[in-house]
Coordinates of C-alpha atoms in Angstrom, one line a residue:
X1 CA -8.2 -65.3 22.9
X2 CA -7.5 -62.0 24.5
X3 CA -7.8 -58.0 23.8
X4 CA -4.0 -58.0 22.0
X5 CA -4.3 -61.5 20.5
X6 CA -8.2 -60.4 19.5
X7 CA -7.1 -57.4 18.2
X8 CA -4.1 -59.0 15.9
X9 CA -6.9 -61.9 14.8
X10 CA -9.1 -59.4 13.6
X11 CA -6.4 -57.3 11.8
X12 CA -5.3 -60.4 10.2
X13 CA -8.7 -61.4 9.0
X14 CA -9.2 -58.3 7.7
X15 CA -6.3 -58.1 5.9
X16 CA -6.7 -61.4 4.2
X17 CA -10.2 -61.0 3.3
X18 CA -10.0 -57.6 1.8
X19 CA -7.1 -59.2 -0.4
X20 CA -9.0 -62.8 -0.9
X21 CA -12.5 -60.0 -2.1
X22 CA -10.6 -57.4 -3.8
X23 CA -11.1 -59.0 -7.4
X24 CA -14.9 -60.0 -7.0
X25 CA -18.2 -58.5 -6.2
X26 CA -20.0 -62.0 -5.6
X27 CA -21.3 -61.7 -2.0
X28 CA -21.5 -65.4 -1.9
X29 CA -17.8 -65.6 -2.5
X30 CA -17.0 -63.2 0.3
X31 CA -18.9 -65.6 2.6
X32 CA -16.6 -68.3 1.6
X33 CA -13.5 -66.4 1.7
X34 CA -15.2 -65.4 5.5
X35 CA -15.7 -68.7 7.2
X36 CA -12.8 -70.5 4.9
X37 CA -10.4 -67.8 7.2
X38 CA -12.7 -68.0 10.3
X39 CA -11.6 -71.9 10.6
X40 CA -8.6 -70.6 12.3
X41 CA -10.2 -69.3 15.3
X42 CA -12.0 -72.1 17.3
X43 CA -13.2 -70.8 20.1
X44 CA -15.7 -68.5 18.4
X45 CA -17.8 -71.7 18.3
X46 CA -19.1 -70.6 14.8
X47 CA -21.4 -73.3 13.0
X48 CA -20.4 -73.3 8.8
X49 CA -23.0 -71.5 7.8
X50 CA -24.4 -67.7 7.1
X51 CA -26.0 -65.6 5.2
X52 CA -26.1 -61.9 4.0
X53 CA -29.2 -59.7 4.4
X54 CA -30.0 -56.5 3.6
X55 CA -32.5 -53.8 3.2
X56 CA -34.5 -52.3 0.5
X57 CA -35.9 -48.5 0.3
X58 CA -39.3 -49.7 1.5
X59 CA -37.7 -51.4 5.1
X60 CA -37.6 -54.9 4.0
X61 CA -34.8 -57.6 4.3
X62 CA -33.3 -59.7 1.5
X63 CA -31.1 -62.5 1.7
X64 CA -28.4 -62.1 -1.0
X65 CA -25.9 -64.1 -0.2
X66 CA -25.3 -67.7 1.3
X67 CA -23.1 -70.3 2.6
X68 CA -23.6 -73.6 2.7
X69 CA -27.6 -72.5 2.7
X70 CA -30.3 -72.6 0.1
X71 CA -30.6 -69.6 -1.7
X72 CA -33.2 -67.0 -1.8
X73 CA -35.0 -68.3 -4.9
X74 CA -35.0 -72.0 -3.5
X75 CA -35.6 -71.1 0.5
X76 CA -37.9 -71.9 2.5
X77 CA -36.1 -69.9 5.2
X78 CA -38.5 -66.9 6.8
X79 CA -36.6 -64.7 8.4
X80 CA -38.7 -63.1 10.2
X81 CA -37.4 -62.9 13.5
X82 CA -37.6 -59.4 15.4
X83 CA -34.1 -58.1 13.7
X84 CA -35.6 -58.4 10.2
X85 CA -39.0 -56.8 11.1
X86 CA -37.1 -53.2 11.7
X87 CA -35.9 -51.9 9.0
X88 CA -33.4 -49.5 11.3
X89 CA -30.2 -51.8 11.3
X90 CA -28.8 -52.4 14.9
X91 CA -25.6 -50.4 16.0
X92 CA -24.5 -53.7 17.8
X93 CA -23.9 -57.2 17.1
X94 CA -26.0 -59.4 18.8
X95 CA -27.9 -62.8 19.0
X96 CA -31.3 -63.7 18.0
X97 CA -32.9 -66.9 18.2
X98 CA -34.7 -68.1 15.0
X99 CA -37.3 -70.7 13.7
X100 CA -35.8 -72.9 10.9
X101 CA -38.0 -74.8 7.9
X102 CA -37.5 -78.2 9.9
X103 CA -39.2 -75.9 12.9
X104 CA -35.9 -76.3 14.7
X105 CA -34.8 -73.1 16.6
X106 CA -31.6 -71.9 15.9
X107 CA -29.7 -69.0 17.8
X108 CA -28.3 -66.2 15.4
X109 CA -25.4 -64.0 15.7
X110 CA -25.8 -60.6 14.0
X111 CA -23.0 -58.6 12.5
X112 CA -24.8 -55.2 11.3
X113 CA -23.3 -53.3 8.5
X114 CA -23.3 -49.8 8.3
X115 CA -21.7 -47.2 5.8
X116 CA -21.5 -43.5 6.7
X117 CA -24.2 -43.9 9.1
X118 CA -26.7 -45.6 6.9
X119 CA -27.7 -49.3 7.5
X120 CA -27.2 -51.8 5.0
X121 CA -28.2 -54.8 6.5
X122 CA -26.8 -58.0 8.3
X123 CA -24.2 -60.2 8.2
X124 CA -26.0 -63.5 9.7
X125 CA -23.6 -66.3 11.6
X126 CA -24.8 -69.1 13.2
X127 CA -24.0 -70.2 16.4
X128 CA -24.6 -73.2 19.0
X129 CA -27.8 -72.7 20.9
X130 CA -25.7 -71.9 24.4
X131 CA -23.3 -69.4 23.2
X132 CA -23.1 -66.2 24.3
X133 CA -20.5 -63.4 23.5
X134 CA -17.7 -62.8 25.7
X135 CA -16.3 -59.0 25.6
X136 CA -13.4 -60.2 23.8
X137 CA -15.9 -61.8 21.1
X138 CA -18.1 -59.0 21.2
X139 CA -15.0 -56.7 20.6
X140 CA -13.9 -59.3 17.6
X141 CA -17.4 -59.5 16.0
X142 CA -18.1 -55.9 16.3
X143 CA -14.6 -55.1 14.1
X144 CA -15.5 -57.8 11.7
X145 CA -18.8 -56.2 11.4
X146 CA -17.0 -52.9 10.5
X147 CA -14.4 -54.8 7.7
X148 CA -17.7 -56.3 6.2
X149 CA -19.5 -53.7 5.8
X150 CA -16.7 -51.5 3.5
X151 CA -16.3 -54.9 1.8
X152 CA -20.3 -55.2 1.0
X153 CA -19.8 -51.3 0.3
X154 CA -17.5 -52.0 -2.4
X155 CA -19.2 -54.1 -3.7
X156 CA -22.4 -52.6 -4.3
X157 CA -20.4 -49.5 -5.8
X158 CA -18.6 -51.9 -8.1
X159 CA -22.1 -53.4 -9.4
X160 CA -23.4 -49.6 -9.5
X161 CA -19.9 -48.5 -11.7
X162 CA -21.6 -51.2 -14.6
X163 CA -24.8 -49.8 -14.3
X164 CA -23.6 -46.5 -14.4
X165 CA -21.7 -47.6 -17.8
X166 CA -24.4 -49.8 -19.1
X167 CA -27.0 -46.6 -19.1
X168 CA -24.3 -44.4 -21.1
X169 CA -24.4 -47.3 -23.8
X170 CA -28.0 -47.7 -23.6
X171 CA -28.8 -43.9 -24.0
X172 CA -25.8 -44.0 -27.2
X173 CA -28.1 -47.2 -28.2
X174 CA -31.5 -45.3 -27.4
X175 CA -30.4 -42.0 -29.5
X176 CA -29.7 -44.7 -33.0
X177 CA -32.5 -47.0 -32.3
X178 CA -35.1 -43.7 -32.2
X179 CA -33.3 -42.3 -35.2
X180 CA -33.9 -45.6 -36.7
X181 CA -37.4 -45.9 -35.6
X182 CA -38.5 -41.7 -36.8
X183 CA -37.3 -43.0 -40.3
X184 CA -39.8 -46.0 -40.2
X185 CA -41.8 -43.5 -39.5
X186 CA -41.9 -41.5 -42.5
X187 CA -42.2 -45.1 -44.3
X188 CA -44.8 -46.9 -42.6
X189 CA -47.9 -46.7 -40.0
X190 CA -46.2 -48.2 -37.5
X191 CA -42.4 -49.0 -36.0
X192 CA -43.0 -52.4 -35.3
X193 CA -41.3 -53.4 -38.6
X194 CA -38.2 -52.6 -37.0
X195 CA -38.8 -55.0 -34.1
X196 CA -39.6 -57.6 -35.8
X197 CA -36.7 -57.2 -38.5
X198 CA -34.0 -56.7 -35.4
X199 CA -35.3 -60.1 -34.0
X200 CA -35.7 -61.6 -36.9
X201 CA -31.8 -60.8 -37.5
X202 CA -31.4 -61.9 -34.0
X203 CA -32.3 -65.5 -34.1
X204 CA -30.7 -66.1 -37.4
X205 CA -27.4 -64.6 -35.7
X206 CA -28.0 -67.1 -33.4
X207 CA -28.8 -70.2 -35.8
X208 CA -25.8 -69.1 -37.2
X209 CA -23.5 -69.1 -34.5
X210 CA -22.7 -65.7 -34.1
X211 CA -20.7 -64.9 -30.9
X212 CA -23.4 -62.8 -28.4
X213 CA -21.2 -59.9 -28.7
X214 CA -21.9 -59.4 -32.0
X215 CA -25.3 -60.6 -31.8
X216 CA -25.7 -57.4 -29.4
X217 CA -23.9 -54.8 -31.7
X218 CA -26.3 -56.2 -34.2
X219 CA -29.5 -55.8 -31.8
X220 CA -28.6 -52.0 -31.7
X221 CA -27.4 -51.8 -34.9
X222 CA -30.2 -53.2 -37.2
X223 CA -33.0 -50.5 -36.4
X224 CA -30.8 -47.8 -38.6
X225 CA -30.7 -50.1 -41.5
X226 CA -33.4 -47.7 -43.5
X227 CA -32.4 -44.2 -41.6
X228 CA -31.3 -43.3 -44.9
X229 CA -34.9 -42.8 -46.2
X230 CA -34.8 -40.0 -44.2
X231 CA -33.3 -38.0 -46.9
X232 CA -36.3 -39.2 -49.7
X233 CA -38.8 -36.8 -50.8
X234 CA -42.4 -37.6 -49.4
X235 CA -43.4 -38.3 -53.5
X236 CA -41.3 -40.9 -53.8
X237 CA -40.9 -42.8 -50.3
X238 CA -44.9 -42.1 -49.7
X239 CA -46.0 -42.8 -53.5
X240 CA -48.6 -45.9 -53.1
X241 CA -48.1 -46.6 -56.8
X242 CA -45.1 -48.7 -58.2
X243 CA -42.2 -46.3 -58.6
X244 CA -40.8 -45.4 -61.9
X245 CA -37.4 -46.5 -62.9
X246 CA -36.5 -42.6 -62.0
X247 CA -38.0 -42.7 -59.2
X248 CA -36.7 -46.1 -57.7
X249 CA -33.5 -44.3 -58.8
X250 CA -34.0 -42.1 -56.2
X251 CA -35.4 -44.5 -53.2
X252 CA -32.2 -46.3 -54.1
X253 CA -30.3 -43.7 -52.6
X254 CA -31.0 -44.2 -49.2
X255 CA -28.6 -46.3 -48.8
X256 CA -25.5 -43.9 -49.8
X257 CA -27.8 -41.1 -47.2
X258 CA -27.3 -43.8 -44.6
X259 CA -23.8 -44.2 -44.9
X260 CA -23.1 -40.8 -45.0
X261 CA -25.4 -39.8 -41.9
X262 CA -23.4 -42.8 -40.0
X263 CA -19.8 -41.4 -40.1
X264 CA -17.8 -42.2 -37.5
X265 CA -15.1 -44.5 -36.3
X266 CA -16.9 -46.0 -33.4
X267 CA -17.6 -49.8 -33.2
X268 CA -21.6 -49.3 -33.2
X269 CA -21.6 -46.2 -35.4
X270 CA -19.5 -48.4 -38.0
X271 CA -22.1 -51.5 -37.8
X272 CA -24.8 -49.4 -37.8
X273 CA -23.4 -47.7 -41.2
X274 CA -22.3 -51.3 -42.3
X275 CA -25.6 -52.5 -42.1
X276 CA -27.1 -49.1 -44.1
X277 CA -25.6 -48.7 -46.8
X278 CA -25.2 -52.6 -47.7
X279 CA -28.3 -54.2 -46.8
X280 CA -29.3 -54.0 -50.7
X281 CA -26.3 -55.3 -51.9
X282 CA -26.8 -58.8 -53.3
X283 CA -24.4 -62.1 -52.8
X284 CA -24.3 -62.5 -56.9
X285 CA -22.9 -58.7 -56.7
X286 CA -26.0 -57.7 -58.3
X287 CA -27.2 -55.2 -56.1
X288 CA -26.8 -51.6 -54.9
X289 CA -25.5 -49.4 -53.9
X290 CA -21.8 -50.3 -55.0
X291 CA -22.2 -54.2 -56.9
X292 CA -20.2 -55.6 -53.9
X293 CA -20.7 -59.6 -54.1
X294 CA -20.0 -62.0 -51.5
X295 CA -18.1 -61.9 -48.6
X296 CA -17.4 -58.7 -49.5
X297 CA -20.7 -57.4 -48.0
X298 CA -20.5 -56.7 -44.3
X299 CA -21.8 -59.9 -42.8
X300 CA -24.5 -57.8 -40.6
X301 CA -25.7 -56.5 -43.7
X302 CA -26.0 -60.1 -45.1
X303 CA -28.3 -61.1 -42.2
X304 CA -30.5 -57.8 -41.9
X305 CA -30.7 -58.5 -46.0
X306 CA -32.9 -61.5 -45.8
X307 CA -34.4 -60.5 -42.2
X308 CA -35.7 -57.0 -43.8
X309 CA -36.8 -58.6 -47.1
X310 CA -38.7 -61.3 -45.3
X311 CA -40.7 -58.8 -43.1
X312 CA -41.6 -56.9 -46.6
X313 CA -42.5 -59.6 -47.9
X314 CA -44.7 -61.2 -45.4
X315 CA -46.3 -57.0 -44.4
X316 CA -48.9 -55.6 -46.3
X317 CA -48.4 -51.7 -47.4
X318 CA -50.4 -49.1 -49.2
X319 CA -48.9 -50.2 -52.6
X320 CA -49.2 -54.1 -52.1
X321 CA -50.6 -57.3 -50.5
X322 CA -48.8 -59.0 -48.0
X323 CA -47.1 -62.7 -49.0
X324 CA -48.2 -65.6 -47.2
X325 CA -45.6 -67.1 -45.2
X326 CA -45.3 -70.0 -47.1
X327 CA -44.9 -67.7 -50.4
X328 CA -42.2 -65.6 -48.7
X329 CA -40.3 -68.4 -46.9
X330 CA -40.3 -70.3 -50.3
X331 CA -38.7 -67.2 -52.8
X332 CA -35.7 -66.8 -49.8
X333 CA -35.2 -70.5 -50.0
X334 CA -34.7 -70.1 -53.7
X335 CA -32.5 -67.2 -53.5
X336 CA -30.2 -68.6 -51.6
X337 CA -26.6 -68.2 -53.7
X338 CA -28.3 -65.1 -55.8
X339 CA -29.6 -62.5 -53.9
X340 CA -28.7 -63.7 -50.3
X341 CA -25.9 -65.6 -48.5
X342 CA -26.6 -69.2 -48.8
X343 CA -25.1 -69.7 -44.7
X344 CA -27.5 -67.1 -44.1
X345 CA -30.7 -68.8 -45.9
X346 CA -30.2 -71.8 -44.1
X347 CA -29.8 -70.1 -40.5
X348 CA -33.0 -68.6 -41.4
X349 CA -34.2 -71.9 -42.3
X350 CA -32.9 -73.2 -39.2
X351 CA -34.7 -70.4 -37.1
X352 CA -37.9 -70.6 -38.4
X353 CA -39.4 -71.5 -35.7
X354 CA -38.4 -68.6 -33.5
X355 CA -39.3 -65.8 -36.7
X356 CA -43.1 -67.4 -36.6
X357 CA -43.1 -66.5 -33.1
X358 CA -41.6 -63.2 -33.2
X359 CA -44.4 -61.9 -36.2
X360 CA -46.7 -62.9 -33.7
X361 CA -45.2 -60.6 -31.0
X362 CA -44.9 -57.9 -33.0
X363 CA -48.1 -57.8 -34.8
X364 CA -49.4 -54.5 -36.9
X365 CA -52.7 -55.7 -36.8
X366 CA -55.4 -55.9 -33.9
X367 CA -55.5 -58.7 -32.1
X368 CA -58.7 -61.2 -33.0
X369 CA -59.3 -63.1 -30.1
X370 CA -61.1 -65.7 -32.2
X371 CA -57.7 -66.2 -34.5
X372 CA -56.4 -69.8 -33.7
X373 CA -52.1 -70.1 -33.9
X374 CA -50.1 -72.7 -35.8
X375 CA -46.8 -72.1 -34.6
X376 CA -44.0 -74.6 -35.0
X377 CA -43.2 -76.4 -31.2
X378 CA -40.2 -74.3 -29.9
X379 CA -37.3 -76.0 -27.9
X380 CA -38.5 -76.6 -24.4
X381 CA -36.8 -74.9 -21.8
X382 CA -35.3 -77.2 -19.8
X383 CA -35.8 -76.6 -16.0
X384 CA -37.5 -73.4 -16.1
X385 CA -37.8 -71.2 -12.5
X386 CA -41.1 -70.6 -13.5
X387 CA -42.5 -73.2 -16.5
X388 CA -45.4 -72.3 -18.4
X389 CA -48.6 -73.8 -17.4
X390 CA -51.4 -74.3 -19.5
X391 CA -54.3 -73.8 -17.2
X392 CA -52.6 -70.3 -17.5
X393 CA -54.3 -70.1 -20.7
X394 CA -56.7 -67.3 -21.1
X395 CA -58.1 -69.1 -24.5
X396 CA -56.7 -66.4 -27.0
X397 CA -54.2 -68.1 -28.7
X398 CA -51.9 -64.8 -29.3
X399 CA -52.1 -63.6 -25.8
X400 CA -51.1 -66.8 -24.7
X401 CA -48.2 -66.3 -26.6
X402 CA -47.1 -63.1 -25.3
X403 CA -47.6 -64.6 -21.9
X404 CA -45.4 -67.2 -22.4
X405 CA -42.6 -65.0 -23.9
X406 CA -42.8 -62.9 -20.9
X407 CA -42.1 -66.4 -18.9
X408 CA -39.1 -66.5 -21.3
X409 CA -37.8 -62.9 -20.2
X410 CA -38.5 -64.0 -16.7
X411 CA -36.6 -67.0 -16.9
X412 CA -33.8 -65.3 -18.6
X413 CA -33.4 -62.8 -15.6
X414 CA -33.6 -65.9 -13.3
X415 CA -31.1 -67.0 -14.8
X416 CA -28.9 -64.1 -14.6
X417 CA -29.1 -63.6 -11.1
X418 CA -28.8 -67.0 -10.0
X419 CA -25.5 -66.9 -12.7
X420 CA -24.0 -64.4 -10.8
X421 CA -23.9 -62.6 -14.3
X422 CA -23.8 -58.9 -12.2
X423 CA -26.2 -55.8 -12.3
X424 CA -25.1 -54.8 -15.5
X425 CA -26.9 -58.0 -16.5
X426 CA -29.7 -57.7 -15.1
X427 CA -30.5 -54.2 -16.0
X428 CA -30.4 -54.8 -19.6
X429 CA -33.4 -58.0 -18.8
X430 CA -35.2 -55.8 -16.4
X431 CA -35.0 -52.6 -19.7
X432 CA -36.2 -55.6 -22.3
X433 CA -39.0 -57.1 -20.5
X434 CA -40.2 -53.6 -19.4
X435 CA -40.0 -52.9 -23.4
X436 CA -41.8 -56.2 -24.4
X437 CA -44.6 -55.6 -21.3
X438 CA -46.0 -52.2 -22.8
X439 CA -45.9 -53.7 -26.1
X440 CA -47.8 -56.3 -24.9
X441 CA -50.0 -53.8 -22.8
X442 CA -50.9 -52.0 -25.6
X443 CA -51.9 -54.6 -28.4
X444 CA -53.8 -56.1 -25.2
X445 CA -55.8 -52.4 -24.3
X446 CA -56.5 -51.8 -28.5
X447 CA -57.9 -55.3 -28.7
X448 CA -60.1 -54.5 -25.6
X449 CA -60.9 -51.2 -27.0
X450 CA -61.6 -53.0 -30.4
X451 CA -63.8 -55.7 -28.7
X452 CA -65.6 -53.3 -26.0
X453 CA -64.1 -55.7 -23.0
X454 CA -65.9 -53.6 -20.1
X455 CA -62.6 -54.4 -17.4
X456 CA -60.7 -52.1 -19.7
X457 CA -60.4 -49.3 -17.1
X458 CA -59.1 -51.5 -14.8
X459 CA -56.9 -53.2 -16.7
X460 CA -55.1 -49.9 -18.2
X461 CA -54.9 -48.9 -13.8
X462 CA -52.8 -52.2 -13.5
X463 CA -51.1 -52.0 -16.2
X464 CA -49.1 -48.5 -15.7
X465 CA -48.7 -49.3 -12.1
X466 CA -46.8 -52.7 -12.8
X467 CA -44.9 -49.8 -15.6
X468 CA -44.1 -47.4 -12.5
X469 CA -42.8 -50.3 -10.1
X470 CA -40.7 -52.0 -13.0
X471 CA -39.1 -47.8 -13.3
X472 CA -38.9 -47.9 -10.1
X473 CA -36.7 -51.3 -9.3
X474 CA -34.7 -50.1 -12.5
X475 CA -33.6 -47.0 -10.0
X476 CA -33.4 -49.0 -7.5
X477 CA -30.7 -51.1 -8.8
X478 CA -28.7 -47.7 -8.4
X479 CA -29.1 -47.9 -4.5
X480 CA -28.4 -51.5 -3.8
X481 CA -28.0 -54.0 -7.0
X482 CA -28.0 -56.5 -4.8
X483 CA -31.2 -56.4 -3.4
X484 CA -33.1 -55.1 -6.7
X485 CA -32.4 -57.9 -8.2
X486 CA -33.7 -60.5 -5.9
X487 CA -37.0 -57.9 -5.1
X488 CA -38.2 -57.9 -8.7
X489 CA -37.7 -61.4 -9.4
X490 CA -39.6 -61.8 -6.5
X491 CA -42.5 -59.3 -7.5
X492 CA -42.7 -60.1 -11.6
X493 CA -43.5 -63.9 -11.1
X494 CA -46.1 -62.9 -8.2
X495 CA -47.4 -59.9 -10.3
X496 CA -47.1 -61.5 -13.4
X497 CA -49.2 -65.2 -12.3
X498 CA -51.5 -63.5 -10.3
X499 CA -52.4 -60.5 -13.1
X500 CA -53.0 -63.8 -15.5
X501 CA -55.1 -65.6 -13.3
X502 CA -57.2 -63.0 -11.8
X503 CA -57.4 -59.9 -14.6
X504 CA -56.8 -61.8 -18.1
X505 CA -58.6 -64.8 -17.6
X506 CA -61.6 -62.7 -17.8
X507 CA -60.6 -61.9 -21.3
X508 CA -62.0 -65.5 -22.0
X509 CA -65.6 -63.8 -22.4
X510 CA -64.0 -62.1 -25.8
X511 CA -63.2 -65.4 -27.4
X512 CA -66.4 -67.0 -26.9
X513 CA -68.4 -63.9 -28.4

């Protein structure tokens, strides 16, 4: 190949690559797209194999993408030859030799890619142990270099676009959900009625086959299903007595105060008032606001109907004892075809399992450390990244739990970035287990608190500093999704089995007391 040929190669390749990449941001497609053209040119002696690396803000390399090599998450590939200890990115392609897993060396050819100045990483081809670059290679690789790096560019701002769109729904979510949760407020000691209640609708959306999109404008949606008591004088939403017929008059009215605060012709805004003003409304049509029977009531409402009633039931308040579950479980069951939907009685039914769990998550109460669980066995999770172990077991039965549904959230961003399911994804895991760890944090410090555990101080230290860094990934997602994603995966099952094994095992000394 020479200059003019070289230069028409690379013009070519460029041209079909940016065409074969326009519609994706997958990395690990580009790669493919990459050496699928790069079988035209044989005398770059290329072996069939690469990878993309490239650098987070604290000067370390991740691999991101692959071809025909293990992934990050399944590597045993170091990388840590002198390119990928400097975090300044080369100007100039150039070879490296390279220590494989099967401690065979390999010989590297490195593409650097650079936008505006700033370093992004490496583009990593291999090559046969003898080659060396010839000028008219050099000049090849060095233009390639150039085309990837405004292809990986694109990419990253494509990933950052969904991001960028996922936090204006999240804040539209964030601004119902705490209107939502300052009504509970006014009702109750505590929001975590609302968490449970959403969940609870959640899995019984799901035993019932709901479609995750609506299962999501549910999630939102639920926490406004009481904001109407926002509008009920302290009297009669505060009274610990049983209400007169005047008064329950009155607390009735919530609902219609829902609907009317909830006007609007947005999708969310119209489930959210759905679910408001309907969730009294019975399936014999003997319920309020408006007597509607049936189908006729907005299926969210249906679902929140029995979820809602089943947290009352089961939570104790000023004016009454909490049901046992049994108690509760057993009047829903019986009201199936009267007051609630009978599809939606027997997805709760089926779901069971999953609601046990969630009271246990979201408990009002402090946590006794003595207090021995009876949960139902939940599906296991076939091939989990990171299983649960029970020699992780820190003998409190309810922490255990929370451990192991913060293996679940783990596993669920696994498997969104292994899924290739995009950034957008993966903020809304890395946003829900942040939201589920400072629960857990919390009920964890009181109980210490309650039960005078002395590692307190140090505990409470760890736990806001595993807070910051999970803030800080979120913001870095901004600057390169690509490598966020594989950095806290990385960090949160290291953090998260090391923080077990070394700092909550020692909570053991609380159970035997």
């Amino acid at each position: 190949m020479n200059n003019e040929e070289g230069m028409l190669a690379i013009s070519k390749l460029v041209f079909e690559l940016t065409i074969a990449s326009s519609a994706t941001s997958d990395l690990d497609a580009l790669l493919e797209h990459l050496f699928t053209l790069l079988e035209n040119y044989y005398d770059l002696q290329l072996e069939s194999r690469g990878a993309i690396l490239l650098l987070n803000p604290r000067g370390c390399y991740f691999q991101v993408a692959q071809f025909d090599m293990e992934p990050a998450w399944a590597t045993s590939m170091k990388w840590d030859s002198p390119a990928f200890t400097d975090p300044v990115v080369s100007e100039h392609c150039h070879t490296q030799d390279t220590l494989l897993p099967d401690m065979t060396m390999a010989r590297m050819l490195l593409l650097p890619l650079h936008v505006e100045g700033k370093g992004l990483g490496y583009t990593v081809l291999f090559v046969p142990a003898t080659y060396s670059m010839s000028e008219t290679h050099t000049d090849f690789m060095s233009k390639l270099a150039r085309a990837l790096s405004g292809l990986v560019n694109r990419a990253l701002t494509n990933e950052t676009l969904r991001i960028r769109k996922l936090e204006l729904e999240e804040s539209r979510a964030d601004v119902i959900r705490s209107l939502g949760v300052a009504s509970e407020y006014r009702d109750h000691a505590t929001g975590l009625h609302i968490m449970r209640m959403t969940n609870f609708a959640q899995v019984i959306a799901k035993a019932l086959g709901l479609p995750e999109e609506q299962r999501e404008l549910l999630y939102i949606a639920a926490p406004m299903h009481d904001v109407g008591k926002i509008g009920i004088a302290d009297a009669v939403l505060l009274k610990p007595g049983k209400l007169t017929p005047e008064e329950f008059e009155i607390m009735k009215t919530h609902t219609h105060i829902g609907a009317t605060i909830l006007e609007g012709k947005d999708t969310l805004i119209a489930a959210a008032r759905d679910i408001a003003g309907s969730h009294h409304e019975r399936w014999d049509g003997n319920g309020y606001p408006q007597g509607l029977k049936g189908h006729k009531i907005p299926l969210l409402a249906r679902i929140c109907s029995v979820a809602d009633v089943f947290d009352a039931l089961t939570s104790s308040r000023p004016y009454k004892k909490a049901w046992t579950i049994e108690a509760a479980y057993d009047w829903i069951m019986a009201e199936s075809g009267l007051h609630f939907d009978p599809a939606i009685v027997k997805a709760f039914d089926e779901a069971m399992p999953d609601i046990l769990r969630i009271r246990e998550l979201y408990r009002d109460d402090i946590i006794d450390p003595k207090h021995v669980l009876s949960l139902p066995p939940l599906k296991r999770r076939e091939n989990a990244w990171i299983p649960w172990d029970e020699n992780l077991s820190v003998a409190i039965d309810i922490i255990d739990e929370h451990h192991r549904y913060l293996f679940d959230l783990l596993n669920d961003l696994y498997e969104v970035v292994v899924g290739k399911r995009g950034a957008r994804d993966v903020a809304r895991l890395i946003k829900a287990l942040d939201a589920y760890a400072k629960i857990h944090f919390r009920a964890e410090e009181q109980m210490m608190t309650h039960y005078g555990f002395k590692g307190i101080d140090r505990q409470v230290k760890q736990h806001h500093a595993f807070e910051e860094k999970i803030a800080e990934f979120y913001e870095e997602l901004h600057a390169n999704p690509f490598v966020a994603q594989f950095d806290v995966l990385s960090y949160l099952r290291n953090w998260l089995i090391n923080h077990i094994r070394v700092e909550d095992m020692q909570l053991i000394e609380l159970a035997r007391k």
